[in-house]
Amino acid sequence: MSERAVHLTASVLLGYPDERLVEALPLLAETVAGLPAGEPAERLAAFLDHLAVTPVADLAEHYVATFDLKRRCCLYLSYYAYGDTRKRGMALLRFKHAFRAAGFELADGELPDHLAAVCELSGRGATEPATRLLREHRPGLETLLEALRQERSPYQDVVAAVLATLPPPTARERAAAARLAAEGPPAEEVGLEPFSMPGDAR
């Protein structure tokens, strides 16, 4: 249950910050306070502290500057493994199947590999398939975390909290993360039009 609570909290915190997030802060704080002691609880609490003292306009500006204008801080998990190549389409279908199998439908235009969406899938009960997707894309998550650290973004705490719910990385996963950090996502001259990310001109 604590894993589900961490993921559901992260899914809210990784969405675009607006007044609804501010209204949800008391409930989020209560949820995090009820988590077992450990890195996920500490990281989420640190981010909630940041939210509590930061104006919504500043939060929104930082969110856009971080996630919409910097490719290396991408919240779409399959981007790290496949870039905007045609192979990404097959990866997105795997995410879609996981949502459908759990009885969840995404909003129109919402891609299923967004980290907030995968965390919500887990938080709403489909923890096993969601965690499997997170583990499969762990190198991308590790790359995202490092990019957020370099940007000194408070969002690093949320991503670190999610990663802390996963088993320790295997040697293969560490090697894949190191390779991704060195080489970046794969590139392809012919893009994948139907699966391009919002705000793709950056």
CSV table of C-alpha atoms in Angstrom, one decimal:
chain,number,residue,atom,x,y,z
A,1,MET,CA,0.0,0.0,0.0
A,2,SER,CA,2.9,2.4,0.7
A,3,GLU,CA,4.2,1.9,-2.8
A,4,ARG,CA,0.8,2.8,-4.2
A,5,ALA,CA,0.6,5.9,-2.0
A,6,VAL,CA,4.0,7.1,-3.2
A,7,HIS,CA,3.1,6.6,-6.8
A,8,LEU,CA,-0.3,8.2,-6.5
A,9,THR,CA,1.2,11.2,-4.7
A,10,ALA,CA,3.9,11.5,-7.4
A,11,SER,CA,1.3,11.3,-10.1
A,12,VAL,CA,-0.3,14.4,-8.7
A,13,LEU,CA,3.0,16.3,-8.1
A,14,LEU,CA,4.2,15.6,-11.6
A,15,GLY,CA,1.2,17.2,-13.2
A,16,TYR,CA,1.1,20.8,-14.3
A,17,PRO,CA,1.0,22.9,-11.1
A,18,ASP,CA,-2.2,25.0,-10.8
A,19,GLU,CA,-4.7,26.0,-8.1
A,20,ARG,CA,-6.0,22.4,-7.9
A,21,LEU,CA,-2.6,21.3,-6.7
A,22,VAL,CA,-2.6,24.0,-4.1
A,23,GLU,CA,-6.0,22.8,-2.9
A,24,ALA,CA,-4.8,19.2,-2.7
A,25,LEU,CA,-1.7,20.0,-0.6
A,26,PRO,CA,-3.3,19.2,2.8
A,27,LEU,CA,-4.4,15.8,1.6
A,28,LEU,CA,-1.0,15.1,0.0
A,29,ALA,CA,0.8,16.2,3.1
A,30,GLU,CA,-1.5,13.8,5.2
A,31,THR,CA,-0.7,11.0,2.8
A,32,VAL,CA,3.0,11.5,2.9
A,33,ALA,CA,3.0,11.8,6.7
A,34,GLY,CA,1.4,8.4,6.8
A,35,LEU,CA,4.2,6.7,4.8
A,36,PRO,CA,6.8,4.5,6.4
A,37,ALA,CA,10.1,6.2,7.2
A,38,GLY,CA,12.5,6.1,4.3
A,39,GLU,CA,13.6,7.9,1.2
A,40,PRO,CA,10.3,8.1,-0.6
A,41,ALA,CA,8.6,9.8,2.4
A,42,GLU,CA,11.6,12.1,2.9
A,43,ARG,CA,11.8,13.1,-0.8
A,44,LEU,CA,8.1,13.7,-1.1
A,45,ALA,CA,8.0,15.7,2.1
A,46,ALA,CA,10.9,17.9,0.8
A,47,PHE,CA,9.0,18.6,-2.4
A,48,LEU,CA,5.8,19.5,-0.5
A,49,ASP,CA,7.8,21.9,1.6
A,50,HIS,CA,8.9,23.6,-1.6
A,51,LEU,CA,5.3,23.8,-2.9
A,52,ALA,CA,4.1,25.3,0.4
A,53,VAL,CA,6.4,28.4,0.0
A,54,THR,CA,6.4,28.9,-3.7
A,55,PRO,CA,3.8,30.9,-5.6
A,56,VAL,CA,1.7,28.9,-8.2
A,57,ALA,CA,2.9,31.2,-11.0
A,58,ASP,CA,6.6,30.4,-10.2
A,59,LEU,CA,5.8,26.7,-10.0
A,60,ALA,CA,4.2,26.8,-13.4
A,61,GLU,CA,7.0,28.8,-14.9
A,62,HIS,CA,9.6,26.3,-13.6
A,63,TYR,CA,7.5,23.3,-14.8
A,64,VAL,CA,7.3,24.6,-18.3
A,65,ALA,CA,11.0,25.7,-18.4
A,66,THR,CA,12.0,22.3,-17.1
A,67,PHE,CA,9.8,19.7,-18.8
A,68,ASP,CA,8.5,21.4,-21.9
A,69,LEU,CA,11.7,23.2,-23.0
A,70,LYS,CA,14.4,20.7,-22.1
A,71,ARG,CA,14.5,17.4,-23.9
A,72,ARG,CA,16.8,15.8,-21.4
A,73,CYS,CA,14.1,16.5,-18.7
A,74,CYS,CA,11.5,14.6,-20.6
A,75,LEU,CA,8.6,13.0,-18.6
A,76,TYR,CA,7.7,10.6,-21.5
A,77,LEU,CA,9.5,7.3,-20.5
A,78,SER,CA,9.7,5.7,-24.0
A,79,TYR,CA,11.5,8.8,-25.4
A,80,TYR,CA,14.7,7.8,-23.6
A,81,ALA,CA,14.8,4.3,-25.1
A,82,TYR,CA,13.5,5.1,-28.6
A,83,GLY,CA,13.7,8.9,-29.1
A,84,ASP,CA,11.3,10.0,-31.8
A,85,THR,CA,11.9,6.9,-33.9
A,86,ARG,CA,9.3,4.5,-35.3
A,87,LYS,CA,10.2,1.9,-32.7
A,88,ARG,CA,8.6,4.3,-30.1
A,89,GLY,CA,5.2,3.5,-31.5
A,90,MET,CA,5.4,-0.1,-30.5
A,91,ALA,CA,6.6,0.9,-27.1
A,92,LEU,CA,3.6,3.2,-26.7
A,93,LEU,CA,1.3,0.4,-27.6
A,94,ARG,CA,2.7,-1.6,-24.7
A,95,PHE,CA,1.9,1.2,-22.3
A,96,LYS,CA,-1.6,1.5,-23.8
A,97,HIS,CA,-2.3,-2.2,-23.4
A,98,ALA,CA,-1.3,-2.0,-19.7
A,99,PHE,CA,-3.9,0.8,-19.2
A,100,ARG,CA,-6.6,-1.0,-21.0
A,101,ALA,CA,-5.9,-4.3,-19.2
A,102,ALA,CA,-6.4,-2.4,-16.0
A,103,GLY,CA,-9.6,-0.8,-17.2
A,104,PHE,CA,-8.3,2.7,-17.4
A,105,GLU,CA,-8.8,5.0,-20.4
A,106,LEU,CA,-6.5,8.0,-21.0
A,107,ALA,CA,-7.8,11.4,-21.9
A,108,ASP,CA,-7.7,12.3,-25.6
A,109,GLY,CA,-4.3,13.3,-26.7
A,110,GLU,CA,-2.6,12.0,-23.5
A,111,LEU,CA,0.3,9.7,-24.1
A,112,PRO,CA,0.4,6.6,-21.9
A,113,ASP,CA,4.2,6.7,-21.2
A,114,HIS,CA,4.0,10.0,-19.3
A,115,LEU,CA,5.6,9.4,-15.8
A,116,ALA,CA,2.6,10.9,-14.0
A,117,ALA,CA,0.2,8.6,-15.9
A,118,VAL,CA,2.2,5.5,-15.2
A,119,CYS,CA,2.4,6.5,-11.5
A,120,GLU,CA,-1.4,7.1,-11.4
A,121,LEU,CA,-1.9,3.6,-13.0
A,122,SER,CA,0.0,2.1,-10.0
A,123,GLY,CA,-1.7,4.4,-7.5
A,124,ARG,CA,-5.2,3.3,-8.6
A,125,GLY,CA,-4.5,-0.3,-8.1
A,126,ALA,CA,-2.6,-1.7,-11.1
A,127,THR,CA,0.7,-1.5,-9.2
A,128,GLU,CA,2.3,-4.6,-10.7
A,129,PRO,CA,2.0,-3.8,-14.4
A,130,ALA,CA,2.9,-0.1,-13.7
A,131,THR,CA,6.0,-1.1,-11.7
A,132,ARG,CA,7.0,-3.4,-14.5
A,133,LEU,CA,6.9,-0.5,-16.9
A,134,LEU,CA,8.8,1.7,-14.6
A,135,ARG,CA,11.5,-1.0,-14.2
A,136,GLU,CA,11.7,-1.6,-18.0
A,137,HIS,CA,12.3,2.1,-18.4
A,138,ARG,CA,14.6,2.6,-15.4
A,139,PRO,CA,17.6,3.8,-17.4
A,140,GLY,CA,15.4,6.7,-18.7
A,141,LEU,CA,14.2,7.4,-15.1
A,142,GLU,CA,17.8,7.5,-13.9
A,143,THR,CA,18.7,9.8,-16.8
A,144,LEU,CA,15.8,12.1,-16.0
A,145,LEU,CA,16.8,12.2,-12.3
A,146,GLU,CA,20.4,13.1,-13.2
A,147,ALA,CA,19.2,15.9,-15.5
A,148,LEU,CA,17.0,17.3,-12.8
A,149,ARG,CA,19.9,17.2,-10.4
A,150,GLN,CA,22.0,19.2,-12.8
A,151,GLU,CA,19.2,21.7,-13.3
A,152,ARG,CA,18.9,21.9,-9.5
A,153,SER,CA,15.2,21.3,-9.9
A,154,PRO,CA,13.0,20.4,-6.9
A,155,TYR,CA,11.3,17.8,-9.1
A,156,GLN,CA,14.4,15.6,-8.6
A,157,ASP,CA,12.8,14.7,-5.2
A,158,VAL,CA,9.7,13.4,-6.8
A,159,VAL,CA,11.5,11.3,-9.4
A,160,ALA,CA,13.9,10.0,-6.7
A,161,ALA,CA,10.9,9.0,-4.6
A,162,VAL,CA,9.5,6.9,-7.4
A,163,LEU,CA,12.9,5.3,-8.1
A,164,ALA,CA,13.3,4.5,-4.5
A,165,THR,CA,10.1,2.2,-4.7
A,166,LEU,CA,11.9,0.0,-7.2
A,167,PRO,CA,14.3,-2.8,-6.4
A,168,PRO,CA,18.0,-1.9,-6.6
A,169,PRO,CA,19.2,-1.6,-10.2
A,170,THR,CA,20.8,-4.6,-11.8
A,171,ALA,CA,24.2,-4.4,-13.4
A,172,ARG,CA,22.5,-4.4,-16.8
A,173,GLU,CA,20.3,-1.5,-15.8
A,174,ARG,CA,23.2,0.5,-14.5
A,175,ALA,CA,25.1,-0.2,-17.8
A,176,ALA,CA,22.1,0.9,-19.8
A,177,ALA,CA,21.7,4.1,-17.8
A,178,ALA,CA,25.4,4.9,-18.3
A,179,ARG,CA,25.1,4.3,-22.0
A,180,LEU,CA,22.0,6.5,-22.3
A,181,ALA,CA,23.7,9.3,-20.4
A,182,ALA,CA,26.7,9.1,-22.7
A,183,GLU,CA,24.9,8.7,-26.0
A,184,GLY,CA,21.4,10.1,-25.5
A,185,PRO,CA,18.2,8.8,-27.0
A,186,PRO,CA,18.4,7.2,-30.5
A,187,ALA,CA,17.7,9.5,-33.5
A,188,GLU,CA,16.0,8.9,-36.8
A,189,GLU,CA,15.7,11.1,-39.8
A,190,VAL,CA,12.1,10.1,-40.4
A,191,GLY,CA,10.1,11.0,-37.2
A,192,LEU,CA,7.0,9.4,-35.9
A,193,GLU,CA,4.3,12.0,-36.5
A,194,PRO,CA,1.4,10.4,-34.6
A,195,PHE,CA,3.5,9.9,-31.5
A,196,SER,CA,5.4,13.2,-31.4
A,197,MET,CA,5.5,14.9,-28.0
A,198,PRO,CA,3.6,18.0,-27.2
A,199,GLY,CA,5.8,21.1,-27.6
A,200,ASP,CA,8.1,19.2,-29.8
A,201,ALA,CA,9.9,22.2,-31.3
A,202,ARG,CA,12.7,22.5,-28.8
